[in-house]
Amino acid sequence: MATNTTQEQQSEAGRHQEVGHKSLLQSDALYQYILETSVYPREPEPMKELRELTAKHPWNLMTTSADEGQFLNMLLKLINAKNTMEIGVYTGYSLLATALALPDDGKILAMDINRENYELGLPVIQKAGVAHKIEFKEGPAMPVLDKLVEDEKNHGSYDFIFVDADKDNYLNYHKRLIELVKVGGLIGYDNTLWNGSVVAPPDAPLRKYVRYYRDFVLELNKALAVDPRIEICMLPVGDGITLCRRVK
């Protein structure tokens, strides 16, 4: 009995003690193994530079994790994406992952309410030689999306759309993005496992912002699960990403 108890305690010690860790893996050592074996050795130098630059920023928890950046980069290559959109940019780590994956004439419409954060990473993006692929718009995304939807020539024109922004607007974004992504194209919603809080008990010690946005994430997940216009795949990469493939 004592041996079993000791083993259980050791097992618990290896788990994340706080809901809010960027990785959803139960073992920090296992996540570090993934980073050191698969991610960091293959990480392009500009992405490494931007990741290390972002780590010094006080809001660094907002950045896309390195393993998710690698995933997005490969995914975009697999689907031969050319015309893409990103809502929520921060310092541009996922944006750079996208830009590096697109062909030289590829395009990214990038939107964020904070240009200052974007400009922090912009020199790295410029040095990487991919800044010409990016059209950055500062401000809320909703007015931009409404304008795009008004013009039917934009319908079905995007190969891939990545959303990592205000969780309370995810459903509002979806109503518009489903018109803009092409049939067979993908929408990626980030943070859909929301620090693991989607299965946390009511009395879990959640950070205030985690608790506030949890209901919005749960609402999105339920809506995507029954949306007949898409096929979905929820992956425990980073903080959870749900891929939506438009089928009609």
Coordinates of N, CA and C in Angstrom, one line a residue:
M1 N 0.8 -1.2 0.0 CA 0.0 0.0 0.0 C 0.9 1.3 0.0
A2 N 1.9 1.2 0.8 CA 2.8 2.4 0.9 C 3.5 2.7 -0.4
T3 N 3.9 1.6 -1.1 CA 4.5 1.7 -2.4 C 3.6 2.3 -3.4
N4 N 2.3 1.9 -3.4 CA 1.4 2.5 -4.4 C 1.1 4.0 -4.1
T5 N 1.1 4.3 -2.8 CA 0.9 5.7 -2.4 C 2.0 6.6 -2.9
T6 N 3.3 6.0 -2.7 CA 4.5 6.8 -3.2 C 4.5 7.0 -4.7
Q7 N 4.1 5.9 -5.4 CA 4.0 6.0 -6.9 C 3.0 7.0 -7.3
E8 N 1.9 7.1 -6.6 CA 0.8 8.0 -7.0 C 1.3 9.5 -6.7
Q9 N 2.0 9.7 -5.6 CA 2.5 11.0 -5.3 C 3.5 11.4 -6.3
Q10 N 4.4 10.5 -6.8 CA 5.4 10.8 -7.8 C 4.7 11.2 -9.1
S11 N 3.6 10.4 -9.4 CA 2.9 10.7 -10.6 C 2.3 12.0 -10.6
E12 N 1.7 12.4 -9.5 CA 1.1 13.7 -9.4 C 2.1 14.8 -9.4
A13 N 3.3 14.6 -8.9 CA 4.4 15.6 -8.9 C 4.8 15.9 -10.3
G14 N 4.7 14.9 -11.2 CA 5.1 15.1 -12.6 C 4.0 15.9 -13.4
R15 N 2.9 16.1 -12.9 CA 1.8 16.8 -13.6 C 1.9 18.3 -13.4
H16 N 1.2 19.0 -14.3 CA 1.2 20.5 -14.1 C 0.4 20.8 -12.9
Q17 N 0.9 21.6 -12.0 CA 0.2 21.9 -10.7 C -0.8 23.0 -10.9
E18 N -0.7 23.7 -11.9 CA -1.6 24.9 -12.1 C -2.3 24.9 -13.5
V19 N -3.6 25.0 -13.5 CA -4.3 25.1 -14.8 C -3.9 26.5 -15.4
G20 N -3.2 26.5 -16.5 CA -2.7 27.7 -17.1 C -1.4 27.5 -17.8
H21 N -0.9 26.2 -17.7 CA 0.4 25.9 -18.4 C 0.1 25.9 -19.9
K22 N 1.1 26.3 -20.7 CA 0.9 26.4 -22.1 C 0.7 25.0 -22.7
S23 N 1.5 24.0 -22.2 CA 1.3 22.6 -22.7 C 0.2 21.9 -21.9
L24 N -0.5 21.1 -22.6 CA -1.6 20.3 -22.0 C -1.1 18.9 -21.6
L25 N 0.1 18.6 -21.9 CA 0.7 17.3 -21.6 C 0.8 17.2 -20.0
Q26 N 0.6 16.0 -19.5 CA 0.7 15.9 -18.0 C 2.1 16.0 -17.5
S27 N 3.0 15.7 -18.4 CA 4.4 15.6 -18.0 C 5.2 16.8 -18.6
D28 N 5.8 17.6 -17.8 CA 6.7 18.7 -18.3 C 7.9 18.1 -19.0
A29 N 8.4 17.0 -18.5 CA 9.6 16.3 -19.1 C 9.2 15.8 -20.5
L30 N 8.0 15.3 -20.7 CA 7.6 14.8 -22.0 C 7.5 15.9 -23.0
Y31 N 6.9 17.0 -22.6 CA 6.8 18.2 -23.4 C 8.2 18.7 -23.8
Q32 N 9.1 18.8 -22.9 CA 10.5 19.2 -23.1 C 11.1 18.3 -24.1
Y33 N 10.9 17.0 -24.0 CA 11.4 16.0 -24.9 C 11.0 16.3 -26.4
I34 N 9.7 16.6 -26.5 CA 9.1 17.0 -27.9 C 9.9 18.2 -28.4
L35 N 10.0 19.2 -27.6 CA 10.6 20.4 -28.0 C 12.1 20.2 -28.4
E36 N 12.8 19.5 -27.6 CA 14.2 19.3 -27.9 C 14.5 18.3 -28.9
T37 N 13.6 17.3 -29.2 CA 13.9 16.3 -30.1 C 13.3 16.7 -31.5
S38 N 12.1 17.3 -31.5 CA 11.4 17.5 -32.8 C 11.4 19.0 -33.2
V39 N 11.2 19.9 -32.3 CA 10.9 21.2 -32.6 C 12.1 22.1 -32.7
Y40 N 12.8 22.3 -31.7 CA 14.0 23.2 -31.7 C 15.0 22.9 -32.7
P41 N 15.4 21.6 -32.9 CA 16.4 21.3 -33.9 C 16.0 21.7 -35.4
R42 N 14.7 21.8 -35.6 CA 14.2 22.1 -37.0 C 13.6 23.5 -37.1
E43 N 13.6 24.2 -36.0 CA 13.0 25.6 -35.9 C 13.8 26.5 -36.8
P44 N 13.2 27.2 -37.8 CA 14.0 28.1 -38.6 C 14.6 29.2 -37.7
E45 N 15.7 29.7 -38.1 CA 16.4 30.7 -37.2 C 15.6 31.9 -37.0
P46 N 14.9 32.5 -38.0 CA 14.0 33.7 -37.7 C 13.0 33.4 -36.6
M47 N 12.4 32.2 -36.6 CA 11.4 31.8 -35.6 C 12.0 31.7 -34.3
K48 N 13.2 31.1 -34.2 CA 13.9 31.0 -32.9 C 14.2 32.4 -32.4
E49 N 14.7 33.3 -33.2 CA 15.0 34.7 -32.8 C 13.7 35.4 -32.3
L50 N 12.6 35.2 -33.0 CA 11.4 35.9 -32.6 C 10.8 35.2 -31.3
R51 N 10.9 33.9 -31.2 CA 10.5 33.3 -30.0 C 11.3 33.8 -28.7
E52 N 12.6 33.9 -28.9 CA 13.4 34.4 -27.8 C 13.1 35.8 -27.5
L53 N 12.9 36.6 -28.5 CA 12.5 38.0 -28.3 C 11.2 38.2 -27.6
T54 N 10.2 37.4 -28.0 CA 8.9 37.4 -27.3 C 8.9 36.9 -25.9
A55 N 9.8 36.0 -25.6 CA 9.9 35.5 -24.2 C 10.3 36.6 -23.2
K56 N 10.8 37.7 -23.7 CA 11.2 38.8 -22.8 C 10.1 39.8 -22.6
H57 N 9.0 39.6 -23.4 CA 7.8 40.5 -23.3 C 7.0 40.1 -22.1
P58 N 6.4 41.1 -21.4 CA 5.6 40.8 -20.2 C 4.3 39.9 -20.5
W59 N 3.9 40.0 -21.7 CA 2.7 39.2 -22.1 C 3.0 37.9 -22.9
N60 N 4.2 37.4 -22.6 CA 4.7 36.3 -23.5 C 3.8 35.1 -23.5
L61 N 2.9 34.9 -22.5 CA 2.0 33.8 -22.4 C 1.0 33.8 -23.6
M62 N 0.9 34.9 -24.3 CA 0.0 35.1 -25.4 C 0.5 34.5 -26.7
T63 N 1.8 34.2 -26.7 CA 2.4 33.7 -28.0 C 2.0 32.3 -28.3
T64 N 2.1 32.0 -29.6 CA 1.9 30.6 -30.0 C 3.1 29.8 -29.6
S65 N 2.9 28.6 -29.1 CA 3.9 27.7 -28.6 C 4.8 27.3 -29.8
A66 N 6.0 26.9 -29.6 CA 6.9 26.5 -30.6 C 6.4 25.2 -31.4
D67 N 5.9 24.3 -30.6 CA 5.4 23.1 -31.3 C 4.2 23.4 -32.2
E68 N 3.3 24.3 -31.7 CA 2.2 24.7 -32.6 C 2.6 25.5 -33.8
G69 N 3.7 26.3 -33.6 CA 4.2 27.0 -34.8 C 4.7 26.0 -35.8
Q70 N 5.4 25.0 -35.4 CA 5.9 23.9 -36.3 C 4.8 23.2 -37.0
F71 N 3.7 22.9 -36.2 CA 2.5 22.3 -36.8 C 1.9 23.1 -37.8
L72 N 1.7 24.4 -37.6 CA 1.0 25.3 -38.5 C 1.9 25.4 -39.8
N73 N 3.2 25.5 -39.7 CA 4.0 25.6 -40.8 C 3.9 24.4 -41.7
M74 N 3.9 23.2 -41.1 CA 3.8 22.0 -42.0 C 2.4 21.9 -42.6
L75 N 1.4 22.2 -41.8 CA 0.0 22.1 -42.3 C -0.2 23.0 -43.5
L76 N 0.3 24.2 -43.4 CA 0.1 25.1 -44.6 C 0.8 24.6 -45.8
K77 N 1.9 23.9 -45.6 CA 2.6 23.3 -46.8 C 1.8 22.2 -47.3
L78 N 1.2 21.4 -46.5 CA 0.5 20.2 -46.9 C -0.8 20.6 -47.7
I79 N -1.4 21.7 -47.4 CA -2.6 22.1 -48.1 C -2.3 23.1 -49.2
N80 N -1.0 23.4 -49.4 CA -0.6 24.3 -50.5 C -1.3 25.6 -50.4
A81 N -1.4 26.2 -49.2 CA -2.1 27.4 -48.9 C -1.3 28.6 -49.6
K82 N -2.1 29.5 -50.1 CA -1.6 30.7 -50.7 C -2.2 32.0 -50.2
N83 N -3.5 32.0 -50.0 CA -4.2 33.2 -49.5 C -4.7 32.9 -48.1
T84 N -4.2 33.6 -47.1 CA -4.5 33.2 -45.8 C -4.9 34.5 -45.0
M85 N -5.4 34.2 -43.8 CA -5.8 35.3 -42.8 C -5.4 34.9 -41.4
E86 N -5.0 35.9 -40.6 CA -4.8 35.7 -39.2 C -5.4 36.8 -38.4
I87 N -6.2 36.3 -37.4 CA -6.9 37.3 -36.5 C -6.2 37.1 -35.1
G88 N -5.5 38.1 -34.7 CA -4.7 38.0 -33.5 C -3.3 37.7 -33.8
V89 N -2.4 38.7 -33.7 CA -1.1 38.5 -34.2 C 0.0 38.5 -33.1
Y90 N -0.2 39.4 -32.1 CA 0.7 39.6 -31.0 C 2.1 40.0 -31.6
T91 N 3.2 39.3 -31.3 CA 4.5 39.7 -31.9 C 4.7 39.0 -33.2
G92 N 3.9 38.1 -33.6 CA 4.0 37.5 -35.0 C 4.6 36.2 -35.1
Y93 N 4.7 35.4 -34.0 CA 5.4 34.1 -34.2 C 4.6 33.2 -35.1
S94 N 3.3 33.0 -34.9 CA 2.5 32.2 -35.8 C 2.4 32.8 -37.2
L95 N 2.4 34.1 -37.2 CA 2.4 34.8 -38.5 C 3.7 34.5 -39.3
L96 N 4.8 34.5 -38.6 CA 6.1 34.2 -39.3 C 6.1 32.7 -39.7
A97 N 5.5 31.8 -38.9 CA 5.4 30.4 -39.3 C 4.6 30.3 -40.6
T98 N 3.6 31.1 -40.7 CA 2.7 31.0 -41.9 C 3.4 31.6 -43.1
A99 N 4.0 32.8 -42.9 CA 4.7 33.5 -44.0 C 5.9 32.6 -44.6
L100 N 6.6 31.9 -43.7 CA 7.7 31.1 -44.2 C 7.2 29.9 -45.0
A101 N 5.9 29.5 -44.7 CA 5.4 28.3 -45.4 C 4.7 28.6 -46.7
L102 N 4.3 29.9 -46.9 CA 3.6 30.3 -48.1 C 4.6 30.5 -49.3
P103 N 4.2 30.3 -50.5 CA 5.0 30.6 -51.7 C 5.3 32.1 -51.7
D104 N 6.2 32.5 -52.5 CA 6.7 33.9 -52.6 C 5.6 34.9 -52.9
D105 N 4.6 34.4 -53.6 CA 3.5 35.3 -53.9 C 2.3 35.1 -53.0
G106 N 2.5 34.4 -51.9 CA 1.4 34.1 -51.0 C 1.1 35.4 -50.2
K107 N -0.2 35.4 -49.6 CA -0.7 36.6 -48.9 C -1.3 36.2 -47.6
I108 N -1.0 37.1 -46.6 CA -1.7 37.0 -45.3 C -2.3 38.3 -44.9
L109 N -3.6 38.3 -44.7 CA -4.3 39.5 -44.1 C -4.2 39.3 -42.6
A110 N -3.4 40.1 -41.9 CA -3.2 40.0 -40.5 C -3.8 41.1 -39.7
M111 N -4.6 40.8 -38.7 CA -5.3 41.8 -37.9 C -5.0 41.7 -36.4
D112 N -4.8 42.8 -35.8 CA -4.6 42.9 -34.4 C -4.9 44.3 -33.9
I113 N -5.3 44.4 -32.6 CA -5.7 45.7 -32.1 C -4.4 46.5 -31.6
N114 N -3.3 45.8 -31.6 CA -2.1 46.4 -31.0 C -0.9 46.3 -32.0
R115 N -0.7 47.4 -32.7 CA 0.4 47.5 -33.7 C 1.8 47.4 -33.0
E116 N 1.9 48.0 -31.8 CA 3.1 48.0 -31.1 C 3.7 46.6 -30.9
N117 N 2.9 45.7 -30.5 CA 3.4 44.3 -30.4 C 3.8 43.7 -31.7
Y118 N 3.1 43.9 -32.8 CA 3.4 43.5 -34.1 C 4.8 44.1 -34.5
E119 N 5.0 45.3 -34.3 CA 6.2 46.0 -34.7 C 7.4 45.5 -33.9
L120 N 7.1 44.9 -32.7 CA 8.3 44.3 -32.0 C 8.9 43.2 -32.8
G121 N 8.1 42.4 -33.4 CA 8.6 41.2 -34.2 C 8.8 41.6 -35.6
L122 N 8.4 42.7 -36.1 CA 8.5 43.0 -37.5 C 9.9 43.0 -38.1
P123 N 10.9 43.5 -37.3 CA 12.3 43.5 -37.9 C 12.7 42.1 -38.2
V124 N 12.3 41.1 -37.3 CA 12.7 39.7 -37.6 C 12.0 39.2 -38.8
I125 N 10.7 39.6 -39.0 CA 10.0 39.1 -40.2 C 10.6 39.7 -41.4
Q126 N 11.0 41.0 -41.3 CA 11.6 41.7 -42.5 C 12.9 41.0 -42.8
K127 N 13.7 40.7 -41.8 CA 15.0 40.1 -42.0 C 14.9 38.7 -42.7
A128 N 13.7 38.0 -42.4 CA 13.5 36.7 -42.9 C 13.1 36.8 -44.4
G129 N 12.8 38.0 -44.9 CA 12.4 38.2 -46.3 C 11.0 37.8 -46.6
V130 N 10.1 37.9 -45.6 CA 8.7 37.5 -45.9 C 7.7 38.6 -45.6
A131 N 8.2 39.8 -45.3 CA 7.3 40.9 -44.9 C 6.3 41.3 -46.0
H132 N 6.8 41.1 -47.3 CA 6.0 41.5 -48.4 C 4.7 40.6 -48.6
K133 N 4.6 39.5 -47.9 CA 3.5 38.7 -47.9 C 2.3 39.1 -47.0
I134 N 2.7 40.0 -46.1 CA 1.8 40.4 -45.0 C 1.1 41.8 -45.2
E135 N -0.2 41.8 -45.1 CA -0.9 43.0 -45.0 C -1.5 43.2 -43.6
F136 N -0.9 44.1 -42.8 CA -1.3 44.2 -41.4 C -2.4 45.3 -41.3
K137 N -3.4 45.0 -40.6 CA -4.5 46.0 -40.3 C -4.6 46.1 -38.8
E138 N -4.4 47.3 -38.3 CA -4.6 47.6 -36.8 C -6.1 47.9 -36.5
G139 N -6.6 47.2 -35.5 CA -7.9 47.5 -35.0 C -8.7 46.2 -34.9
P140 N -10.0 46.3 -34.5 CA -10.9 45.2 -34.4 C -11.1 44.5 -35.7
A141 N -11.2 43.2 -35.7 CA -11.3 42.4 -37.0 C -12.7 42.4 -37.5
M142 N -13.7 42.6 -36.7 CA -15.1 42.4 -37.1 C -15.5 43.4 -38.2
P143 N -15.2 44.7 -38.1 CA -15.5 45.6 -39.3 C -14.8 45.2 -40.6
V144 N -13.6 44.7 -40.5 CA -12.9 44.3 -41.7 C -13.6 43.0 -42.3
L145 N -14.0 42.1 -41.4 CA -14.6 40.9 -41.9 C -16.0 41.2 -42.5
D146 N -16.7 42.1 -41.9 CA -18.0 42.5 -42.4 C -17.9 43.1 -43.8
K147 N -16.8 43.9 -44.0 CA -16.6 44.5 -45.3 C -16.2 43.5 -46.3
L148 N -15.4 42.5 -45.9 CA -15.0 41.4 -46.8 C -16.2 40.6 -47.3
V149 N -17.1 40.3 -46.3 CA -18.3 39.5 -46.6 C -19.3 40.2 -47.5
E150 N -19.3 41.5 -47.4 CA -20.2 42.3 -48.3 C -19.9 42.1 -49.8
D151 N -18.6 41.9 -50.1 CA -18.2 41.7 -51.5 C -18.1 40.2 -51.8
E152 N -19.0 39.7 -52.7 CA -19.1 38.3 -52.9 C -17.8 37.7 -53.6
K153 N -17.0 38.6 -54.1 CA -15.8 38.0 -54.7 C -14.8 37.5 -53.7
N154 N -15.0 37.9 -52.4 CA -14.2 37.4 -51.3 C -14.7 36.1 -50.8
H155 N -15.9 35.7 -51.1 CA -16.5 34.5 -50.6 C -15.6 33.3 -51.1
G156 N -15.2 32.4 -50.2 CA -14.5 31.2 -50.6 C -13.1 31.5 -51.2
S157 N -12.5 32.7 -50.8 CA -11.2 33.1 -51.4 C -10.0 32.7 -50.5
Y158 N -10.3 32.3 -49.3 CA -9.2 32.0 -48.4 C -8.9 30.5 -48.2
D159 N -7.6 30.1 -48.3 CA -7.3 28.7 -48.1 C -7.2 28.3 -46.7
F160 N -6.7 29.3 -45.8 CA -6.5 29.0 -44.4 C -6.7 30.3 -43.6
I161 N -7.4 30.1 -42.5 CA -7.6 31.2 -41.6 C -7.3 30.8 -40.1
F162 N -6.4 31.5 -39.5 CA -6.0 31.2 -38.1 C -6.5 32.3 -37.1
V163 N -7.2 31.8 -36.1 CA -7.8 32.7 -35.1 C -7.3 32.5 -33.7
D164 N -6.6 33.5 -33.2 CA -6.0 33.5 -31.9 C -6.2 34.9 -31.3
A165 N -7.5 35.2 -30.9 CA -7.8 36.5 -30.5 C -8.8 36.5 -29.4
D166 N -9.7 37.5 -29.3 CA -10.7 37.6 -28.2 C -11.7 36.4 -28.3
K167 N -11.7 35.6 -27.2 CA -12.5 34.3 -27.2 C -14.0 34.6 -27.2
D168 N -14.3 35.7 -26.7 CA -15.8 36.1 -26.6 C -16.3 36.4 -28.0
N169 N -15.5 36.5 -29.0 CA -15.9 36.8 -30.3 C -15.7 35.7 -31.3
Y170 N -15.2 34.6 -30.8 CA -15.0 33.5 -31.7 C -16.2 33.0 -32.5
L171 N -17.3 32.9 -31.9 CA -18.5 32.5 -32.6 C -18.9 33.6 -33.7
N172 N -18.8 34.9 -33.3 CA -19.1 35.9 -34.3 C -18.1 35.9 -35.4
Y173 N -16.8 35.6 -35.2 CA -15.9 35.4 -36.2 C -16.3 34.2 -37.1
H174 N -16.7 33.1 -36.5 CA -17.0 31.9 -37.3 C -18.2 32.2 -38.3
K175 N -19.1 33.0 -37.9 CA -20.3 33.2 -38.8 C -19.8 33.9 -40.0
R176 N -18.8 34.7 -39.9 CA -18.2 35.4 -41.1 C -17.2 34.6 -41.9
L177 N -16.3 34.0 -41.1 CA -15.2 33.3 -41.7 C -15.7 32.1 -42.6
I178 N -16.7 31.5 -42.2 CA -17.2 30.3 -42.9 C -17.6 30.7 -44.3
E179 N -17.9 32.0 -44.5 CA -18.3 32.5 -45.9 C -17.0 32.8 -46.7
L180 N -15.9 33.1 -46.0 CA -14.7 33.6 -46.6 C -13.7 32.4 -47.0
V181 N -13.7 31.4 -46.2 CA -12.8 30.3 -46.5 C -13.4 29.4 -47.6
K182 N -12.6 28.9 -48.4 CA -13.1 28.1 -49.6 C -13.6 26.7 -49.1
V183 N -14.4 26.1 -49.9 CA -14.8 24.7 -49.6 C -13.5 23.9 -49.8
G184 N -13.2 23.1 -48.7 CA -12.0 22.3 -48.7 C -10.9 23.1 -47.9
G185 N -11.1 24.4 -47.6 CA -10.1 25.2 -46.9 C -10.3 25.0 -45.4
L186 N -9.4 25.5 -44.6 CA -9.3 25.3 -43.2 C -9.4 26.6 -42.4
I187 N -10.1 26.5 -41.3 CA -10.1 27.5 -40.2 C -9.5 26.9 -39.0
G188 N -8.5 27.5 -38.4 CA -7.9 27.0 -37.1 C -8.3 27.9 -36.0
Y189 N -9.0 27.4 -35.0 CA -9.3 28.2 -33.8 C -8.4 27.8 -32.7
D190 N -7.6 28.7 -32.2 CA -6.6 28.4 -31.1 C -7.2 28.5 -29.7
N191 N -6.6 27.8 -28.8 CA -7.0 27.9 -27.4 C -8.4 27.2 -27.1
T192 N -8.7 26.2 -27.9 CA -10.0 25.6 -27.7 C -10.1 24.6 -26.5
L193 N -9.0 24.3 -25.9 CA -9.0 23.5 -24.7 C -8.7 24.4 -23.5
W194 N -8.4 25.7 -23.8 CA -8.3 26.8 -22.8 C -7.7 26.4 -21.5
N195 N -6.4 26.2 -21.5 CA -5.6 25.9 -20.3 C -6.1 24.6 -19.6
G196 N -6.9 23.8 -20.3 CA -7.4 22.6 -19.6 C -8.7 22.9 -18.8
S197 N -9.1 24.1 -18.8 CA -10.2 24.5 -18.0 C -11.6 24.0 -18.5
V198 N -11.6 23.5 -19.7 CA -12.9 23.0 -20.3 C -13.4 21.8 -19.5
V199 N -12.5 21.1 -18.8 CA -12.9 20.0 -18.0 C -12.6 20.2 -16.5
A200 N -12.2 21.4 -16.1 CA -11.9 21.7 -14.7 C -13.2 21.7 -13.9
P201 N -13.1 21.2 -12.7 CA -14.3 21.3 -11.8 C -14.6 22.7 -11.4
P202 N -15.8 23.0 -11.0 CA -16.2 24.4 -10.6 C -15.3 25.1 -9.6
D203 N -14.8 24.3 -8.7 CA -13.9 24.9 -7.6 C -12.5 24.9 -8.0
A204 N -12.1 24.6 -9.2 CA -10.7 24.6 -9.6 C -10.1 26.0 -9.4
P205 N -8.8 26.1 -9.0 CA -8.2 27.4 -8.8 C -7.7 28.0 -10.2
L206 N -8.7 28.5 -10.9 CA -8.5 29.1 -12.2 C -8.1 30.6 -12.1
R207 N -7.2 31.0 -13.0 CA -6.9 32.5 -13.1 C -8.2 33.2 -13.5
K208 N -8.3 34.4 -13.2 CA -9.6 35.2 -13.5 C -9.9 35.2 -15.0
Y209 N -8.9 35.5 -15.8 CA -9.1 35.6 -17.2 C -9.5 34.2 -17.8
V210 N -8.9 33.1 -17.2 CA -9.3 31.8 -17.7 C -10.7 31.5 -17.4
R211 N -11.1 31.8 -16.2 CA -12.5 31.5 -15.8 C -13.5 32.4 -16.6
Y212 N -13.1 33.6 -16.9 CA -14.0 34.5 -17.6 C -14.3 34.0 -19.0
Y213 N -13.3 33.6 -19.7 CA -13.4 33.2 -21.1 C -13.8 31.7 -21.3
R214 N -13.8 30.9 -20.2 CA -14.0 29.5 -20.4 C -15.4 29.2 -21.0
D215 N -16.4 29.9 -20.6 CA -17.8 29.7 -21.1 C -17.9 30.0 -22.6
F216 N -17.1 31.0 -23.0 CA -17.1 31.3 -24.4 C -16.5 30.2 -25.3
V217 N -15.4 29.7 -24.7 CA -14.7 28.6 -25.4 C -15.6 27.3 -25.4
L218 N -16.3 27.0 -24.3 CA -17.2 25.9 -24.3 C -18.3 26.1 -25.3
E219 N -18.8 27.3 -25.4 CA -19.9 27.6 -26.3 C -19.5 27.4 -27.8
L220 N -18.3 27.8 -28.1 CA -17.7 27.6 -29.4 C -17.6 26.2 -29.7
N221 N -17.0 25.4 -28.8 CA -16.7 24.0 -29.0 C -18.0 23.2 -29.3
K222 N -19.1 23.6 -28.6 CA -20.4 22.9 -28.8 C -20.9 23.3 -30.2
A223 N -20.8 24.5 -30.6 CA -21.3 25.0 -31.9 C -20.6 24.3 -33.0
L224 N -19.2 24.3 -32.9 CA -18.5 23.7 -34.0 C -18.8 22.2 -34.1
A225 N -19.0 21.5 -33.0 CA -19.3 20.1 -33.0 C -20.5 19.7 -33.8
V226 N -21.5 20.6 -34.0 CA -22.7 20.3 -34.6 C -22.9 21.1 -35.9
D227 N -21.9 21.9 -36.4 CA -22.0 22.7 -37.6 C -21.9 21.8 -38.8
P228 N -23.0 21.6 -39.6 CA -22.9 20.7 -40.7 C -22.1 21.2 -41.9
R229 N -21.6 22.4 -41.8 CA -20.8 23.0 -42.9 C -19.4 22.6 -42.8
I230 N -19.0 22.0 -41.7 CA -17.5 21.7 -41.5 C -17.3 20.3 -41.0
E231 N -16.1 19.9 -41.2 CA -15.6 18.7 -40.5 C -14.6 19.3 -39.5
I232 N -14.5 18.7 -38.3 CA -13.6 19.2 -37.3 C -12.6 18.2 -36.7
C233 N -11.5 18.7 -36.3 CA -10.5 17.9 -35.6 C -9.9 18.7 -34.5
M234 N -10.1 18.3 -33.2 CA -9.6 19.1 -32.1 C -8.3 18.4 -31.6
L235 N -7.2 19.2 -31.6 CA -5.9 18.6 -31.3 C -5.3 19.2 -30.0
P236 N -4.7 18.4 -29.2 CA -4.1 18.9 -27.9 C -2.7 19.5 -28.2
V237 N -2.5 20.3 -29.2 CA -1.3 21.0 -29.5 C -1.3 22.4 -28.9
G238 N -0.2 22.8 -28.2 CA -0.3 24.1 -27.6 C -1.4 24.1 -26.5
D239 N -2.3 25.0 -26.7 CA -3.4 25.2 -25.7 C -4.7 24.6 -26.3
G240 N -4.5 23.7 -27.3 CA -5.6 23.2 -28.0 C -6.0 24.0 -29.3
I241 N -6.0 23.3 -30.4 CA -6.4 23.9 -31.7 C -7.5 23.1 -32.4
T242 N -8.5 23.7 -32.8 CA -9.6 23.0 -33.5 C -9.5 23.4 -35.0
L243 N -9.3 22.4 -35.8 CA -9.3 22.6 -37.3 C -10.6 22.4 -37.8
C244 N -11.1 23.3 -38.6 CA -12.4 23.2 -39.3 C -12.3 23.2 -40.8
R245 N -12.6 22.1 -41.4 CA -12.5 22.0 -42.9 C -13.9 22.2 -43.4
R246 N -14.0 23.3 -44.3 CA -15.3 23.6 -44.8 C -15.7 22.6 -45.9
V247 N -16.9 22.0 -45.8 CA -17.3 20.9 -46.7 C -18.5 21.4 -47.6
K248 N -19.1 22.5 -47.2 CA -20.2 23.0 -48.0 C -20.6 24.4 -47.5

